[in-house]
Structures are given as structure tokens and as C-alpha cells.
């Protein structure tokens, strides 16, 4: 990769976190401000970045256009969106859609809750594999021969007292997800949030995404969130049907 391209990508990554000044970007890149300014001017000319009156740079509209086109190109997002919207409207809770890409679970759609509590998650942001319900669903859907390597490659960051801490605990959790057909985040990523997730399948029956619903415990306790699992599963199954999946009569999603 060329040095200029790498620097430009690094700038975009940095600005994705928060707006930054020319001096801050030069310091983080370890190069002279004039070098960074030339890159920024080129990127601004193509609308990849923009700056305000205080000369703080932020991501530009061109990048969001490309990101939106990429997301719209995902058939699962298009098929699932009406069902995510219906679930969100019926429950008033936060609904997520995630896929597994390059070893990560990534949120590709989100509908916020109607109450004032907002989730940390964002579209395009990875979801921790070991302590989010979508992460567990997506890894559990992979061949078991891959589980051990994934489990041993995770950095088990302890977000809460309930967070899984070891590969062995994680492998046991994956077995549970397969056995019950859904995954939980029981205050494992955020201490006041309970979440359930289920798979979305394509016409071959393969799991291509995970749909979840997250609820603050001040609104519903753990058992009440589990009680909403049929609604979450119905939304996922409806999206799966649009993608060509055909369940057997009287059944929901097939076992792993």
C-alpha cells in the first residue's frame, strides 16, 4: 500500500472517532503539517472530508454516500428492514441487525428505542463476539471446527461482572446457543442492558445475519425480555422467508 494512501485512510479512521485539527492529525501521523494539509485538501476536493470555521476537520458527505450505497447493497438489510421496523414499533425497544465479516460481528442496521435510553452501538461498528447476543449467534452458526480458533483469538475484555472471561466459557456458551436456538446478553456488555438475538437465514438455510432486541433493565427485567423472544424470532423468520428460507411446517429456524 502506498504511503499516501495509508495516511489518507488513517486520517479517515481518526476523523471517524471525532473531529480533529490539522495539528492533531499531523501529530498522530507523525508527519509535518504541510504533508497532512495536502492530503486534506485533496480529500476535501472530493468531499471525503470537510472543515469548519475553526479549521477542525470531520468526515465529508461523499463518505456517507458511499457507506449508504454499500449498506443498501446488502440484500439482508433490505429484506430485514421492514421487519426490524415492525418489531421496533411493536415493542418500542432498540433493534439491531448484524453480520459476520472478516472475523468480526458488525452492526449493519439499527432502530433506536422510543424511550430516552440510547445504546452504545452504531451502524458500522463491530460488536464484541464474547458478550453480545448478535456476536454469539453469528459465531455459533459457523462450523464447529472454527470455534476453538475464534474463542482463543478473542481478547476477553471484562465489560461487566457477567462478561465471559475464558475460551472454555465461551465455547460452552456457543453450545448453549446452538441448543436453544437463540443467544442472550444478560448484562454482559452493559450492566443495565439485557438482549436476545436470533439468526436470519437465506434460501440455503445458512445463517447470514443476527437480529437482536436490547432493553434496559429499568424497563423490563431479564425474564420479561426473554418473554419477548417469540416476537424477535417472528421478525427474523419473516426476513428469512423473504430471503428464500422455507421452514418446515410448525417449526422455526432450523438447528445448527
mmCIF file of C-alpha atoms in Angstrom:
data_model
loop_
_atom_site.group_PDB
_atom_site.id
_atom_site.type_symbol
_atom_site.label_atom_id
_atom_site.label_comp_id
_atom_site.label_asym_id
_atom_site.label_seq_id
_atom_site.Cartn_x
_atom_site.Cartn_y
_atom_site.Cartn_z
ATOM 1 C CA UNK A 1 0.000 0.000 0.000
ATOM 2 C CA UNK A 2 1.349 3.450 -0.899
ATOM 3 C CA UNK A 3 2.356 5.736 1.953
ATOM 4 C CA UNK A 4 -0.031 8.497 0.849
ATOM 5 C CA UNK A 5 -2.959 6.112 0.636
ATOM 6 C CA UNK A 6 -2.178 4.691 4.063
ATOM 7 C CA UNK A 7 -2.029 8.190 5.526
ATOM 8 C CA UNK A 8 -5.322 9.139 3.894
ATOM 9 C CA UNK A 9 -7.013 6.025 5.286
ATOM 10 C CA UNK A 10 -5.555 6.756 8.714
ATOM 11 C CA UNK A 11 -6.974 10.282 8.553
ATOM 12 C CA UNK A 12 -10.427 8.930 7.714
ATOM 13 C CA UNK A 13 -10.209 6.476 10.603
ATOM 14 C CA UNK A 14 -9.172 9.213 13.018
ATOM 15 C CA UNK A 15 -11.951 11.543 11.861
ATOM 16 C CA UNK A 16 -14.415 8.686 12.250
ATOM 17 C CA UNK A 17 -13.774 8.902 16.003
ATOM 18 C CA UNK A 18 -14.192 12.688 16.322
ATOM 19 C CA UNK A 19 -13.357 15.946 14.501
ATOM 20 C CA UNK A 20 -9.665 16.886 14.699
ATOM 21 C CA UNK A 21 -7.435 19.830 13.924
ATOM 22 C CA UNK A 22 -4.625 19.812 11.392
ATOM 23 C CA UNK A 23 -2.113 19.814 14.218
ATOM 24 C CA UNK A 24 -3.741 16.828 15.920
ATOM 25 C CA UNK A 25 -3.738 14.820 12.697
ATOM 26 C CA UNK A 26 -0.108 15.702 11.968
ATOM 27 C CA UNK A 27 0.882 14.599 15.463
ATOM 28 C CA UNK A 28 -0.966 11.302 15.176
ATOM 29 C CA UNK A 29 0.533 10.590 11.757
ATOM 30 C CA UNK A 30 3.981 11.723 12.813
ATOM 31 C CA UNK A 31 4.480 13.941 9.754
ATOM 32 C CA UNK A 32 4.734 17.661 9.013
ATOM 33 C CA UNK A 33 1.514 19.659 8.907
ATOM 34 C CA UNK A 34 2.104 20.613 5.267
ATOM 35 C CA UNK A 35 2.020 16.933 4.265
ATOM 36 C CA UNK A 36 -1.284 16.389 6.056
ATOM 37 C CA UNK A 37 -2.723 19.622 4.651
ATOM 38 C CA UNK A 38 -2.052 18.491 1.072
ATOM 39 C CA UNK A 39 -3.861 15.230 1.736
ATOM 40 C CA UNK A 40 -6.763 17.013 3.401
ATOM 41 C CA UNK A 41 -7.141 19.455 0.533
ATOM 42 C CA UNK A 42 -7.295 16.623 -1.979
ATOM 43 C CA UNK A 43 -9.788 14.689 0.156
ATOM 44 C CA UNK A 44 -11.886 17.807 0.712
ATOM 45 C CA UNK A 45 -11.993 18.443 -3.022
ATOM 46 C CA UNK A 46 -13.640 15.019 -3.406
ATOM 47 C CA UNK A 47 -15.946 15.618 -0.376
ATOM 48 C CA UNK A 48 -14.364 12.892 1.748
ATOM 49 C CA UNK A 49 -13.613 15.439 4.476
ATOM 50 C CA UNK A 50 -14.765 18.951 5.327
ATOM 51 C CA UNK A 51 -13.721 21.581 7.856
ATOM 52 C CA UNK A 52 -15.462 24.227 9.924
ATOM 53 C CA UNK A 53 -14.627 27.859 10.689
ATOM 54 C CA UNK A 54 -12.279 26.730 13.473
ATOM 55 C CA UNK A 55 -10.418 24.528 10.948
ATOM 56 C CA UNK A 56 -11.436 21.295 12.618
ATOM 57 C CA UNK A 57 -11.800 18.516 10.089
ATOM 58 C CA UNK A 58 -14.572 15.926 10.020
ATOM 59 C CA UNK A 59 -15.845 13.256 7.626
ATOM 60 C CA UNK A 60 -17.499 14.597 4.496
ATOM 61 C CA UNK A 61 -20.726 13.776 2.713
ATOM 62 C CA UNK A 62 -19.087 11.664 -0.020
ATOM 63 C CA UNK A 63 -18.052 9.076 2.531
ATOM 64 C CA UNK A 64 -21.577 8.770 3.882
ATOM 65 C CA UNK A 65 -22.959 8.407 0.371
ATOM 66 C CA UNK A 66 -20.590 5.513 -0.313
ATOM 67 C CA UNK A 67 -21.313 3.900 3.046
ATOM 68 C CA UNK A 68 -25.048 4.111 2.461
ATOM 69 C CA UNK A 69 -24.744 2.594 -1.014
ATOM 70 C CA UNK A 70 -22.689 -0.243 0.424
ATOM 71 C CA UNK A 71 -25.274 -0.931 3.119
ATOM 72 C CA UNK A 72 -28.170 -0.709 0.683
ATOM 73 C CA UNK A 73 -26.410 -3.255 -1.490
ATOM 74 C CA UNK A 74 -26.768 -5.880 1.200
ATOM 75 C CA UNK A 75 -29.873 -7.893 0.402
ATOM 76 C CA UNK A 76 -30.292 -8.938 4.025
ATOM 77 C CA UNK A 77 -30.521 -5.332 5.177
ATOM 78 C CA UNK A 78 -33.187 -4.516 2.597
ATOM 79 C CA UNK A 79 -35.188 -7.669 3.369
ATOM 80 C CA UNK A 80 -34.935 -7.275 7.125
ATOM 81 C CA UNK A 81 -35.626 -3.534 7.432
ATOM 82 C CA UNK A 82 -39.470 -3.684 7.331
ATOM 83 C CA UNK A 83 -39.445 -6.421 9.959
ATOM 84 C CA UNK A 84 -36.970 -4.549 12.152
ATOM 85 C CA UNK A 85 -39.225 -1.507 11.881
ATOM 86 C CA UNK A 86 -42.322 -3.504 12.796
ATOM 87 C CA UNK A 87 -40.582 -5.069 15.808
ATOM 88 C CA UNK A 88 -39.308 -1.680 16.919
ATOM 89 C CA UNK A 89 -42.775 -0.142 16.577
ATOM 90 C CA UNK A 90 -44.485 -3.004 18.414
ATOM 91 C CA UNK A 91 -42.057 -3.170 21.338
ATOM 92 C CA UNK A 92 -40.576 0.325 21.498
ATOM 93 C CA UNK A 93 -37.153 -1.258 22.093
ATOM 94 C CA UNK A 94 -33.777 -0.999 20.335
ATOM 95 C CA UNK A 95 -33.411 -3.442 17.434
ATOM 96 C CA UNK A 96 -30.129 -4.390 15.754
ATOM 97 C CA UNK A 97 -29.077 -6.268 12.628
ATOM 98 C CA UNK A 98 -25.526 -7.638 12.425
ATOM 99 C CA UNK A 99 -23.439 -9.758 10.058
ATOM 100 C CA UNK A 100 -20.145 -11.623 10.399
ATOM 101 C CA UNK A 101 -17.363 -10.082 8.326
ATOM 102 C CA UNK A 102 -13.615 -10.775 8.392
ATOM 103 C CA UNK A 103 -13.735 -12.260 11.869
ATOM 104 C CA UNK A 104 -15.989 -9.576 13.344
ATOM 105 C CA UNK A 105 -19.666 -9.130 14.058
ATOM 106 C CA UNK A 106 -20.643 -5.774 12.532
ATOM 107 C CA UNK A 107 -23.860 -3.830 13.029
ATOM 108 C CA UNK A 108 -25.392 -3.065 9.620
ATOM 109 C CA UNK A 109 -28.702 -1.622 10.813
ATOM 110 C CA UNK A 110 -30.208 -0.234 13.991
ATOM 111 C CA UNK A 111 -33.505 1.250 15.123
ATOM 112 C CA UNK A 112 -33.363 3.175 18.389
ATOM 113 C CA UNK A 113 -35.823 2.679 21.210
ATOM 114 C CA UNK A 114 -38.675 5.104 21.642
ATOM 115 C CA UNK A 115 -37.588 5.851 25.227
ATOM 116 C CA UNK A 116 -34.730 8.164 26.184
ATOM 117 C CA UNK A 117 -32.096 5.481 26.881
ATOM 118 C CA UNK A 118 -29.732 5.141 23.903
ATOM 119 C CA UNK A 119 -27.456 2.200 23.171
ATOM 120 C CA UNK A 120 -23.697 2.492 22.649
ATOM 121 C CA UNK A 121 -23.904 0.640 19.335
ATOM 122 C CA UNK A 122 -23.654 2.269 15.907
ATOM 123 C CA UNK A 123 -24.130 1.089 12.337
ATOM 124 C CA UNK A 124 -20.745 0.001 11.024
ATOM 125 C CA UNK A 125 -19.273 -0.576 14.477
ATOM 126 C CA UNK A 126 -18.096 -4.080 15.479
ATOM 127 C CA UNK A 127 -19.959 -5.946 18.221
ATOM 128 C CA UNK A 128 -17.880 -7.842 20.766
ATOM 129 C CA UNK A 129 -18.078 -11.547 19.958
ATOM 130 C CA UNK A 130 -17.909 -12.764 23.558
ATOM 131 C CA UNK A 131 -20.514 -10.581 25.237
ATOM 132 C CA UNK A 132 -23.123 -9.522 22.691
ATOM 133 C CA UNK A 133 -26.061 -11.669 21.672
ATOM 134 C CA UNK A 134 -25.529 -11.000 17.961
ATOM 135 C CA UNK A 135 -21.869 -11.964 18.230
ATOM 136 C CA UNK A 136 -22.746 -15.264 19.870
ATOM 137 C CA UNK A 137 -25.423 -16.100 17.287
ATOM 138 C CA UNK A 138 -23.091 -15.417 14.366
ATOM 139 C CA UNK A 139 -20.150 -17.411 15.732
ATOM 140 C CA UNK A 140 -22.388 -20.290 16.815
ATOM 141 C CA UNK A 141 -23.583 -20.543 13.204
ATOM 142 C CA UNK A 142 -20.047 -21.158 11.940
ATOM 143 C CA UNK A 143 -18.679 -24.708 11.593
ATOM 144 C CA UNK A 144 -17.655 -26.104 14.969
ATOM 145 C CA UNK A 145 -14.183 -26.705 13.570
ATOM 146 C CA UNK A 146 -13.699 -22.923 13.624
ATOM 147 C CA UNK A 147 -14.965 -22.301 17.136
ATOM 148 C CA UNK A 148 -11.780 -23.118 19.050
ATOM 149 C CA UNK A 149 -9.571 -20.787 16.992
ATOM 150 C CA UNK A 150 -12.101 -17.955 17.301
ATOM 151 C CA UNK A 151 -12.507 -18.496 21.037
ATOM 152 C CA UNK A 152 -8.767 -18.474 21.630
ATOM 153 C CA UNK A 153 -8.304 -15.362 19.489
ATOM 154 C CA UNK A 154 -10.737 -13.207 21.464
ATOM 155 C CA UNK A 155 -9.487 -10.575 23.878
ATOM 156 C CA UNK A 156 -11.873 -11.170 26.771
ATOM 157 C CA UNK A 157 -12.424 -7.605 27.868
ATOM 158 C CA UNK A 158 -14.479 -7.655 31.089
ATOM 159 C CA UNK A 159 -17.181 -5.086 30.362
ATOM 160 C CA UNK A 160 -19.211 -6.140 33.436
ATOM 161 C CA UNK A 161 -19.070 -8.738 36.217
ATOM 162 C CA UNK A 162 -21.097 -11.076 33.983
ATOM 163 C CA UNK A 163 -18.791 -10.918 30.952
ATOM 164 C CA UNK A 164 -17.386 -14.242 29.748
ATOM 165 C CA UNK A 165 -13.672 -14.383 30.643
ATOM 166 C CA UNK A 166 -12.198 -17.545 29.095
ATOM 167 C CA UNK A 167 -12.257 -19.564 25.853
ATOM 168 C CA UNK A 168 -13.773 -22.529 27.667
ATOM 169 C CA UNK A 169 -16.657 -20.437 28.990
ATOM 170 C CA UNK A 170 -17.210 -19.055 25.512
ATOM 171 C CA UNK A 171 -17.235 -22.483 23.851
ATOM 172 C CA UNK A 172 -19.789 -23.661 26.403
ATOM 173 C CA UNK A 173 -21.894 -20.599 25.633
ATOM 174 C CA UNK A 174 -21.798 -21.377 21.901
ATOM 175 C CA UNK A 175 -23.060 -24.893 22.588
ATOM 176 C CA UNK A 176 -25.920 -23.382 24.595
ATOM 177 C CA UNK A 177 -26.792 -21.004 21.751
ATOM 178 C CA UNK A 178 -26.985 -23.911 19.308
ATOM 179 C CA UNK A 179 -29.090 -25.986 21.700
ATOM 180 C CA UNK A 180 -31.658 -23.278 22.432
ATOM 181 C CA UNK A 181 -31.654 -21.526 19.040
ATOM 182 C CA UNK A 182 -31.032 -18.042 20.398
ATOM 183 C CA UNK A 183 -28.412 -16.079 22.323
ATOM 184 C CA UNK A 184 -28.527 -13.775 25.317
ATOM 185 C CA UNK A 185 -26.518 -10.849 26.562
ATOM 186 C CA UNK A 186 -27.548 -10.918 30.213
ATOM 187 C CA UNK A 187 -25.960 -7.648 31.363
ATOM 188 C CA UNK A 188 -22.644 -8.839 29.899
ATOM 189 C CA UNK A 189 -21.761 -5.847 27.705
ATOM 190 C CA UNK A 190 -23.552 -3.093 29.611
ATOM 191 C CA UNK A 191 -24.526 -3.631 33.224
ATOM 192 C CA UNK A 192 -28.102 -2.406 32.789
ATOM 193 C CA UNK A 193 -28.973 -3.965 29.403
ATOM 194 C CA UNK A 194 -30.476 -7.358 28.588
ATOM 195 C CA UNK A 195 -30.552 -8.539 24.995
ATOM 196 C CA UNK A 196 -31.781 -11.518 22.971
ATOM 197 C CA UNK A 197 -30.763 -12.390 19.416
ATOM 198 C CA UNK A 198 -31.772 -14.953 16.811
ATOM 199 C CA UNK A 199 -30.431 -15.898 13.377
ATOM 200 C CA UNK A 200 -31.637 -14.762 9.958
ATOM 201 C CA UNK A 201 -31.181 -17.361 7.189
ATOM 202 C CA UNK A 202 -31.020 -17.338 3.415
ATOM 203 C CA UNK A 203 -32.582 -19.777 0.959
ATOM 204 C CA UNK A 204 -29.961 -22.426 1.707
ATOM 205 C CA UNK A 205 -30.653 -22.279 5.440
ATOM 206 C CA UNK A 206 -27.292 -20.662 6.147
ATOM 207 C CA UNK A 207 -27.180 -18.004 8.855
ATOM 208 C CA UNK A 208 -26.297 -14.706 7.192
ATOM 209 C CA UNK A 209 -27.227 -12.234 9.939
ATOM 210 C CA UNK A 210 -28.407 -11.895 13.510
ATOM 211 C CA UNK A 211 -31.377 -9.840 14.704
ATOM 212 C CA UNK A 212 -31.482 -8.650 18.300
ATOM 213 C CA UNK A 213 -33.579 -6.633 20.714
ATOM 214 C CA UNK A 214 -31.970 -4.788 23.635
ATOM 215 C CA UNK A 215 -33.810 -3.489 26.696
ATOM 216 C CA UNK A 216 -32.652 -1.518 29.786
ATOM 217 C CA UNK A 217 -33.445 -3.396 32.987
ATOM 218 C CA UNK A 218 -35.199 -0.298 34.332
ATOM 219 C CA UNK A 219 -37.930 -1.027 31.782
ATOM 220 C CA UNK A 220 -38.036 -4.826 31.676
ATOM 221 C CA UNK A 221 -36.184 -7.413 33.728
ATOM 222 C CA UNK A 222 -34.321 -10.393 32.301
ATOM 223 C CA UNK A 223 -37.292 -12.758 32.343
ATOM 224 C CA UNK A 224 -39.541 -10.180 30.689
ATOM 225 C CA UNK A 225 -37.025 -9.703 27.883
ATOM 226 C CA UNK A 226 -36.898 -13.466 27.352
ATOM 227 C CA UNK A 227 -40.680 -13.380 27.216
ATOM 228 C CA UNK A 228 -40.400 -11.204 24.084
ATOM 229 C CA UNK A 229 -38.256 -13.772 22.291
ATOM 230 C CA UNK A 230 -41.191 -15.045 20.149
ATOM 231 C CA UNK A 231 -41.638 -11.546 18.687
ATOM 232 C CA UNK A 232 -37.924 -11.293 17.902
ATOM 233 C CA UNK A 233 -37.910 -14.755 16.352
ATOM 234 C CA UNK A 234 -41.007 -13.973 14.261
ATOM 235 C CA UNK A 235 -39.324 -10.867 12.828
ATOM 236 C CA UNK A 236 -36.176 -12.828 11.983
ATOM 237 C CA UNK A 237 -38.155 -15.650 10.416
ATOM 238 C CA UNK A 238 -40.148 -13.175 8.305
ATOM 239 C CA UNK A 239 -36.908 -11.659 7.000
ATOM 240 C CA UNK A 240 -35.518 -15.150 6.364
ATOM 241 C CA UNK A 241 -38.610 -16.057 4.371
ATOM 242 C CA UNK A 242 -38.101 -13.034 2.129
ATOM 243 C CA UNK A 243 -34.551 -14.235 1.541
ATOM 244 C CA UNK A 244 -35.819 -17.613 0.357
ATOM 245 C CA UNK A 245 -35.746 -19.666 3.558
ATOM 246 C CA UNK A 246 -38.638 -22.089 3.878
ATOM 247 C CA UNK A 247 -39.188 -23.567 7.356
ATOM 248 C CA UNK A 248 -40.841 -26.904 7.813
ATOM 249 C CA UNK A 249 -44.492 -26.685 8.860
ATOM 250 C CA UNK A 250 -44.829 -25.875 12.525
ATOM 251 C CA UNK A 251 -41.154 -25.092 13.039
ATOM 252 C CA UNK A 252 -38.992 -22.024 13.384
ATOM 253 C CA UNK A 253 -35.359 -21.653 12.385
ATOM 254 C CA UNK A 254 -33.550 -24.993 11.961
ATOM 255 C CA UNK A 255 -30.927 -26.083 14.448
ATOM 256 C CA UNK A 256 -27.225 -25.574 13.722
#
